[in-house]
């Protein structure tokens, strides 16, 4: 009878464990990261009775979570990808909104060139000139506004990098503490600490959304968490913090470092929101800022160059209409020498959207672009013979030390420094400075095709000149030496250039003199209007408007790709979550069935115990009687 009672008690206790586990599963059905728990039973060793065995009941062998390391790892990876895609899409969306918002640069360019055309239609009208100045200031405000918005977005990225690093460090500490608790629990031989394991997995999943990590299980049931190229975040029960430090060239720009070593690991980080922040900054925002600056440089350079070829209402040659910031040079904070680097734009047609690093190896200077590619330089680096590369002119000086370096950003701050120099509308040079006329006694059919200024700084530009042809193929200027001429060839002198159509005859003359009717002349204003479509960048193939179109296109393309990536990553995450939950998730129907099953087992075991008690009592009663 004692064996029957023991058997019933074992079944009752086993059913009780099953009921408690089902209740725990149901209670945590909506707990994030919870893995349903399963009870494993094993039959007790039977007792031999002659030629047979009698069972002695059941033992609860373990309570374990339903878990797949493979599926959980896949979920962490998918979560990291989705988090990165979400952050990246949000940032590119903000940048697209800035470009398409009220500060749309194309609208400002159209308004400005519309005002240039209005001045060309009425070059002496004061109101048309005043409107043009207002539109010029509006264009400058748009450049500055966009640059300011880009800077604000960059500052926001900096703040998010700092906040994300802090969150990663907090999660790393928590994982290390759980590692210790889990290792202690296993060493106590009390079975699997399922809830502690779930808490750790939930933190691993969270940290994987913050940064791409590698999870390495250890033999003592702890896990190591690695980031980048092996930087440890968690090693057993010890956590290692990430840090942030100012960029070696720009103190306003944060880089991610190993806090203990100080080594910059920004370039090693991928995945998660931190990877998205760093990738967006270097892959989208920096090129966008550089392209905006390149557009500003092209606008100022092309318009100023054409304006300088005209004459204003005061009879003076046109000056600069726009000012723009030049290249920025930043010395590394680790520099030990006293070397200096000066940078300027030498050929805007060769200017790129890249940044560069000029380094000194102890004997010579070397240039690399932002992608780490070596750039060939011409020249010797002196003021008389500067280094030239990709449209830049670089002058080095001082006494640099081996390893010193300087970052050069040709266009990064150009838009922020874009401004209008002219405040007096009378100084807008709508007229051409020179007038070319055909001699009244000419016998040939040659006529003036074009009159252009090639060097507005020439002191003799406005001096009168006379061109007399000695023969149909030679001419003299102001009685000077005879010069050969072929049809289509430009005749140049004192900073101007003249082209003729037709064939001149011997003795034909052409006269050049300063324009005395600048008030009603619109020739330079018409030329200024053509600057809108003038090829300035990329070897003369890209106009200012097209350069801005390239900016909107590259940002728009990045945004479109980010949306597609988010859709893809969300689908992968949902699939991974569904697969993981199919194993580890709580199924209420299944738990309801288990509840009934364990309840019936409990009741049946209680009945066995009751029966054993009744039989035992009957036996006692029989003995007493």
PDB file of C-alpha atoms in Angstrom, residues 321-512:
ATOM      1  CA  UNK A 321      27.950  90.011 -57.098  1.00  0.00           C
ATOM      2  CA  UNK A 322      28.323  87.004 -54.792  1.00  0.00           C
ATOM      3  CA  UNK A 323      30.816  85.989 -52.138  1.00  0.00           C
ATOM      4  CA  UNK A 324      31.361  82.385 -51.180  1.00  0.00           C
ATOM      5  CA  UNK A 325      33.480  80.553 -48.622  1.00  0.00           C
ATOM      6  CA  UNK A 326      36.542  78.752 -49.970  1.00  0.00           C
ATOM      7  CA  UNK A 327      37.992  75.386 -49.001  1.00  0.00           C
ATOM      8  CA  UNK A 328      38.346  74.522 -45.315  1.00  0.00           C
ATOM      9  CA  UNK A 329      41.639  73.180 -43.984  1.00  0.00           C
ATOM     10  CA  UNK A 330      41.657  71.390 -40.621  1.00  0.00           C
ATOM     11  CA  UNK A 331      44.839  70.202 -38.965  1.00  0.00           C
ATOM     12  CA  UNK A 332      44.755  66.938 -37.046  1.00  0.00           C
ATOM     13  CA  UNK A 333      44.703  67.335 -33.264  1.00  0.00           C
ATOM     14  CA  UNK A 334      47.622  64.902 -33.129  1.00  0.00           C
ATOM     15  CA  UNK A 335      49.909  67.084 -35.259  1.00  0.00           C
ATOM     16  CA  UNK A 336      53.271  67.768 -33.612  1.00  0.00           C
ATOM     17  CA  UNK A 337      54.908  70.066 -36.145  1.00  0.00           C
ATOM     18  CA  UNK A 338      54.244  73.657 -37.172  1.00  0.00           C
ATOM     19  CA  UNK A 339      53.290  72.897 -40.764  1.00  0.00           C
ATOM     20  CA  UNK A 340      50.641  74.944 -42.527  1.00  0.00           C
ATOM     21  CA  UNK A 341      48.423  74.274 -45.524  1.00  0.00           C
ATOM     22  CA  UNK A 342      46.550  76.831 -47.572  1.00  0.00           C
ATOM     23  CA  UNK A 343      43.887  75.727 -50.045  1.00  0.00           C
ATOM     24  CA  UNK A 344      42.016  77.501 -52.805  1.00  0.00           C
ATOM     25  CA  UNK A 345      39.984  76.529 -55.857  1.00  0.00           C
ATOM     26  CA  UNK A 346      42.217  76.658 -58.914  1.00  0.00           C
ATOM     27  CA  UNK A 347      39.926  75.047 -61.498  1.00  0.00           C
ATOM     28  CA  UNK A 348      36.274  74.800 -60.553  1.00  0.00           C
ATOM     29  CA  UNK A 349      35.601  72.571 -63.543  1.00  0.00           C
ATOM     30  CA  UNK A 350      37.669  69.808 -61.904  1.00  0.00           C
ATOM     31  CA  UNK A 351      36.209  70.211 -58.419  1.00  0.00           C
ATOM     32  CA  UNK A 352      34.653  67.077 -56.917  1.00  0.00           C
ATOM     33  CA  UNK A 353      32.417  66.451 -53.898  1.00  0.00           C
ATOM     34  CA  UNK A 354      35.148  64.570 -52.035  1.00  0.00           C
ATOM     35  CA  UNK A 355      37.136  65.546 -48.972  1.00  0.00           C
ATOM     36  CA  UNK A 356      40.887  65.016 -48.876  1.00  0.00           C
ATOM     37  CA  UNK A 357      43.672  64.343 -46.382  1.00  0.00           C
ATOM     38  CA  UNK A 358      47.129  65.801 -47.036  1.00  0.00           C
ATOM     39  CA  UNK A 359      49.764  63.907 -45.026  1.00  0.00           C
ATOM     40  CA  UNK A 360      53.476  64.384 -44.452  1.00  0.00           C
ATOM     41  CA  UNK A 361      55.609  61.240 -44.280  1.00  0.00           C
ATOM     42  CA  UNK A 362      58.788  62.963 -43.118  1.00  0.00           C
ATOM     43  CA  UNK A 363      60.091  63.803 -46.568  1.00  0.00           C
ATOM     44  CA  UNK A 364      57.138  64.422 -48.876  1.00  0.00           C
ATOM     45  CA  UNK A 365      53.461  65.281 -48.889  1.00  0.00           C
ATOM     46  CA  UNK A 366      50.815  62.835 -50.112  1.00  0.00           C
ATOM     47  CA  UNK A 367      47.133  63.350 -50.874  1.00  0.00           C
ATOM     48  CA  UNK A 368      44.281  60.867 -50.421  1.00  0.00           C
ATOM     49  CA  UNK A 369      40.570  61.338 -50.983  1.00  0.00           C
ATOM     50  CA  UNK A 370      37.772  60.478 -48.552  1.00  0.00           C
ATOM     51  CA  UNK A 371      37.731  56.925 -49.910  1.00  0.00           C
ATOM     52  CA  UNK A 372      41.404  56.424 -49.086  1.00  0.00           C
ATOM     53  CA  UNK A 373      42.520  56.551 -52.736  1.00  0.00           C
ATOM     54  CA  UNK A 374      45.865  58.156 -53.513  1.00  0.00           C
ATOM     55  CA  UNK A 375      45.566  61.347 -55.594  1.00  0.00           C
ATOM     56  CA  UNK A 376      48.410  62.464 -57.871  1.00  0.00           C
ATOM     57  CA  UNK A 377      49.519  66.048 -57.325  1.00  0.00           C
ATOM     58  CA  UNK A 378      51.380  68.344 -59.694  1.00  0.00           C
ATOM     59  CA  UNK A 379      53.566  71.237 -58.568  1.00  0.00           C
ATOM     60  CA  UNK A 380      55.919  71.699 -55.648  1.00  0.00           C
ATOM     61  CA  UNK A 381      53.602  73.180 -53.023  1.00  0.00           C
ATOM     62  CA  UNK A 382      55.043  76.695 -53.030  1.00  0.00           C
ATOM     63  CA  UNK A 383      53.042  79.881 -53.529  1.00  0.00           C
ATOM     64  CA  UNK A 384      54.634  80.262 -56.968  1.00  0.00           C
ATOM     65  CA  UNK A 385      54.065  76.603 -57.870  1.00  0.00           C
ATOM     66  CA  UNK A 386      51.304  75.149 -55.649  1.00  0.00           C
ATOM     67  CA  UNK A 387      50.294  71.529 -55.538  1.00  0.00           C
ATOM     68  CA  UNK A 388      47.323  71.023 -57.860  1.00  0.00           C
ATOM     69  CA  UNK A 389      44.847  68.155 -57.826  1.00  0.00           C
ATOM     70  CA  UNK A 390      41.116  67.804 -58.534  1.00  0.00           C
ATOM     71  CA  UNK A 391      40.711  71.542 -59.051  1.00  0.00           C
ATOM     72  CA  UNK A 392      42.509  72.460 -55.816  1.00  0.00           C
ATOM     73  CA  UNK A 393      45.623  74.572 -55.328  1.00  0.00           C
ATOM     74  CA  UNK A 394      47.547  73.732 -52.158  1.00  0.00           C
ATOM     75  CA  UNK A 395      50.382  75.735 -50.634  1.00  0.00           C
ATOM     76  CA  UNK A 396      52.348  74.147 -47.784  1.00  0.00           C
ATOM     77  CA  UNK A 397      54.659  75.862 -45.341  1.00  0.00           C
ATOM     78  CA  UNK A 398      56.140  75.764 -41.868  1.00  0.00           C
ATOM     79  CA  UNK A 399      57.922  72.773 -40.382  1.00  0.00           C
ATOM     80  CA  UNK A 400      55.652  69.713 -40.337  1.00  0.00           C
ATOM     81  CA  UNK A 401      56.550  66.591 -38.382  1.00  0.00           C
ATOM     82  CA  UNK A 402      56.384  63.062 -39.732  1.00  0.00           C
ATOM     83  CA  UNK A 403      52.798  61.813 -39.551  1.00  0.00           C
ATOM     84  CA  UNK A 404      51.184  65.262 -39.488  1.00  0.00           C
ATOM     85  CA  UNK A 405      48.068  65.543 -41.623  1.00  0.00           C
ATOM     86  CA  UNK A 406      45.440  68.077 -42.689  1.00  0.00           C
ATOM     87  CA  UNK A 407      41.897  67.466 -43.888  1.00  0.00           C
ATOM     88  CA  UNK A 408      40.774  69.621 -46.797  1.00  0.00           C
ATOM     89  CA  UNK A 409      37.093  70.132 -47.476  1.00  0.00           C
ATOM     90  CA  UNK A 410      36.875  72.019 -50.774  1.00  0.00           C
ATOM     91  CA  UNK A 411      33.137  72.704 -50.738  1.00  0.00           C
ATOM     92  CA  UNK A 412      31.700  71.759 -47.320  1.00  0.00           C
ATOM     93  CA  UNK A 413      31.169  75.317 -45.991  1.00  0.00           C
ATOM     94  CA  UNK A 414      30.720  77.140 -49.301  1.00  0.00           C
ATOM     95  CA  UNK A 415      26.918  77.367 -49.105  1.00  0.00           C
ATOM     96  CA  UNK A 416      27.020  78.632 -45.519  1.00  0.00           C
ATOM     97  CA  UNK A 417      29.305  81.473 -46.641  1.00  0.00           C
ATOM     98  CA  UNK A 418      27.277  82.397 -49.735  1.00  0.00           C
ATOM     99  CA  UNK A 419      26.385  86.092 -49.696  1.00  0.00           C
ATOM    100  CA  UNK A 420      25.641  89.136 -51.848  1.00  0.00           C
ATOM    101  CA  UNK A 421      28.394  91.735 -52.140  1.00  0.00           C
ATOM    102  CA  UNK A 422      26.598  94.459 -54.109  1.00  0.00           C
ATOM    103  CA  UNK A 423      24.120  96.693 -52.282  1.00  0.00           C
ATOM    104  CA  UNK A 424      23.820  99.496 -54.872  1.00  0.00           C
ATOM    105  CA  UNK A 425      21.591  98.492 -57.825  1.00  0.00           C
ATOM    106  CA  UNK A 426      23.489 100.953 -60.074  1.00  0.00           C
ATOM    107  CA  UNK A 427      26.538  98.682 -59.718  1.00  0.00           C
ATOM    108  CA  UNK A 428      24.822  95.836 -61.536  1.00  0.00           C
ATOM    109  CA  UNK A 429      26.735  95.546 -64.798  1.00  0.00           C
ATOM    110  CA  UNK A 430      24.059  95.025 -67.439  1.00  0.00           C
ATOM    111  CA  UNK A 431      25.965  96.703 -70.270  1.00  0.00           C
ATOM    112  CA  UNK A 432      28.929  95.534 -72.317  1.00  0.00           C
ATOM    113  CA  UNK A 433      31.996  97.731 -71.674  1.00  0.00           C
ATOM    114  CA  UNK A 434      33.068  98.015 -75.294  1.00  0.00           C
ATOM    115  CA  UNK A 435      31.495  98.843 -78.609  1.00  0.00           C
ATOM    116  CA  UNK A 436      32.906  97.574 -81.911  1.00  0.00           C
ATOM    117  CA  UNK A 437      32.024  99.395 -85.118  1.00  0.00           C
ATOM    118  CA  UNK A 438      32.708  98.806 -88.814  1.00  0.00           C
ATOM    119  CA  UNK A 439      34.615 101.468 -90.773  1.00  0.00           C
ATOM    120  CA  UNK A 440      32.320 103.569 -92.967  1.00  0.00           C
ATOM    121  CA  UNK A 441      34.526 103.094 -96.042  1.00  0.00           C
ATOM    122  CA  UNK A 442      34.979  99.347 -95.755  1.00  0.00           C
ATOM    123  CA  UNK A 443      34.765  97.480 -99.027  1.00  0.00           C
ATOM    124  CA  UNK A 444      34.681  93.911 -97.762  1.00  0.00           C
ATOM    125  CA  UNK A 445      31.631  92.143 -96.325  1.00  0.00           C
ATOM    126  CA  UNK A 446      33.148  91.469 -92.880  1.00  0.00           C
ATOM    127  CA  UNK A 447      30.917  92.231 -89.895  1.00  0.00           C
ATOM    128  CA  UNK A 448      31.291  91.957 -86.115  1.00  0.00           C
ATOM    129  CA  UNK A 449      30.222  88.550 -84.877  1.00  0.00           C
ATOM    130  CA  UNK A 450      30.976  88.997 -81.180  1.00  0.00           C
ATOM    131  CA  UNK A 451      32.815  91.275 -78.806  1.00  0.00           C
ATOM    132  CA  UNK A 452      33.864  89.714 -75.509  1.00  0.00           C
ATOM    133  CA  UNK A 453      36.004  90.590 -72.535  1.00  0.00           C
ATOM    134  CA  UNK A 454      38.707  88.034 -71.814  1.00  0.00           C
ATOM    135  CA  UNK A 455      40.530  89.919 -69.030  1.00  0.00           C
ATOM    136  CA  UNK A 456      38.396  92.494 -67.208  1.00  0.00           C
ATOM    137  CA  UNK A 457      41.342  93.411 -64.986  1.00  0.00           C
ATOM    138  CA  UNK A 458      43.435  94.723 -67.927  1.00  0.00           C
ATOM    139  CA  UNK A 459      44.166  98.393 -67.245  1.00  0.00           C
ATOM    140  CA  UNK A 460      43.951  99.264 -70.946  1.00  0.00           C
ATOM    141  CA  UNK A 461      40.657  97.468 -71.512  1.00  0.00           C
ATOM    142  CA  UNK A 462      38.626 100.621 -72.155  1.00  0.00           C
ATOM    143  CA  UNK A 463      41.260 102.337 -74.301  1.00  0.00           C
ATOM    144  CA  UNK A 464      40.134 102.929 -77.902  1.00  0.00           C
ATOM    145  CA  UNK A 465      41.696 100.692 -80.531  1.00  0.00           C
ATOM    146  CA  UNK A 466      41.681 100.608 -84.321  1.00  0.00           C
ATOM    147  CA  UNK A 467      42.067  97.463 -86.394  1.00  0.00           C
ATOM    148  CA  UNK A 468      43.158  97.981 -90.019  1.00  0.00           C
ATOM    149  CA  UNK A 469      43.545  95.117 -92.475  1.00  0.00           C
ATOM    150  CA  UNK A 470      46.716  95.278 -94.605  1.00  0.00           C
ATOM    151  CA  UNK A 471      45.283  92.465 -96.682  1.00  0.00           C
ATOM    152  CA  UNK A 472      42.376  90.047 -96.416  1.00  0.00           C
ATOM    153  CA  UNK A 473      44.657  87.810 -94.304  1.00  0.00           C
ATOM    154  CA  UNK A 474      46.582  90.283 -92.081  1.00  0.00           C
ATOM    155  CA  UNK A 475      45.868  93.237 -89.816  1.00  0.00           C
ATOM    156  CA  UNK A 476      47.468  95.808 -87.559  1.00  0.00           C
ATOM    157  CA  UNK A 477      46.184  97.144 -84.227  1.00  0.00           C
ATOM    158  CA  UNK A 478      46.828 100.836 -83.598  1.00  0.00           C
ATOM    159  CA  UNK A 479      49.588 100.843 -86.235  1.00  0.00           C
ATOM    160  CA  UNK A 480      51.457  98.005 -84.568  1.00  0.00           C
ATOM    161  CA  UNK A 481      53.105  95.031 -86.236  1.00  0.00           C
ATOM    162  CA  UNK A 482      51.242  93.090 -88.875  1.00  0.00           C
ATOM    163  CA  UNK A 483      49.481  89.941 -87.631  1.00  0.00           C
ATOM    164  CA  UNK A 484      48.147  87.048 -89.661  1.00  0.00           C
ATOM    165  CA  UNK A 485      44.417  86.390 -89.667  1.00  0.00           C
ATOM    166  CA  UNK A 486      42.283  83.487 -90.840  1.00  0.00           C
ATOM    167  CA  UNK A 487      38.471  83.427 -90.982  1.00  0.00           C
ATOM    168  CA  UNK A 488      36.968  82.587 -87.594  1.00  0.00           C
ATOM    169  CA  UNK A 489      40.136  83.558 -85.720  1.00  0.00           C
ATOM    170  CA  UNK A 490      39.663  85.850 -82.708  1.00  0.00           C
ATOM    171  CA  UNK A 491      41.473  89.178 -82.668  1.00  0.00           C
ATOM    172  CA  UNK A 492      42.643  89.962 -79.131  1.00  0.00           C
ATOM    173  CA  UNK A 493      44.112  93.034 -77.475  1.00  0.00           C
ATOM    174  CA  UNK A 494      44.021  94.814 -74.095  1.00  0.00           C
ATOM    175  CA  UNK A 495      41.863  92.126 -72.493  1.00  0.00           C
ATOM    176  CA  UNK A 496      39.180  91.951 -75.193  1.00  0.00           C
ATOM    177  CA  UNK A 497      38.443  89.489 -77.974  1.00  0.00           C
ATOM    178  CA  UNK A 498      36.750  90.245 -81.309  1.00  0.00           C
ATOM    179  CA  UNK A 499      35.386  87.783 -83.858  1.00  0.00           C
ATOM    180  CA  UNK A 500      34.372  88.688 -87.423  1.00  0.00           C
ATOM    181  CA  UNK A 501      32.037  87.130 -89.952  1.00  0.00           C
ATOM    182  CA  UNK A 502      32.637  87.409 -93.660  1.00  0.00           C
ATOM    183  CA  UNK A 503      35.775  88.492 -95.538  1.00  0.00           C
ATOM    184  CA  UNK A 504      37.508  91.826 -94.959  1.00  0.00           C
ATOM    185  CA  UNK A 505      39.173  93.690 -97.827  1.00  0.00           C
ATOM    186  CA  UNK A 506      42.490  95.491 -97.845  1.00  0.00           C
ATOM    187  CA  UNK A 507      42.139  98.787 -96.007  1.00  0.00           C
ATOM    188  CA  UNK A 508      39.001  97.796 -94.082  1.00  0.00           C
ATOM    189  CA  UNK A 509      38.937  99.006 -90.485  1.00  0.00           C
ATOM    190  CA  UNK A 510      37.147  98.165 -87.246  1.00  0.00           C
ATOM    191  CA  UNK A 511      37.066 100.458 -84.231  1.00  0.00           C
ATOM    192  CA  UNK A 512      36.876  99.481 -80.551  1.00  0.00           C
TER     193      UNK A 512
END
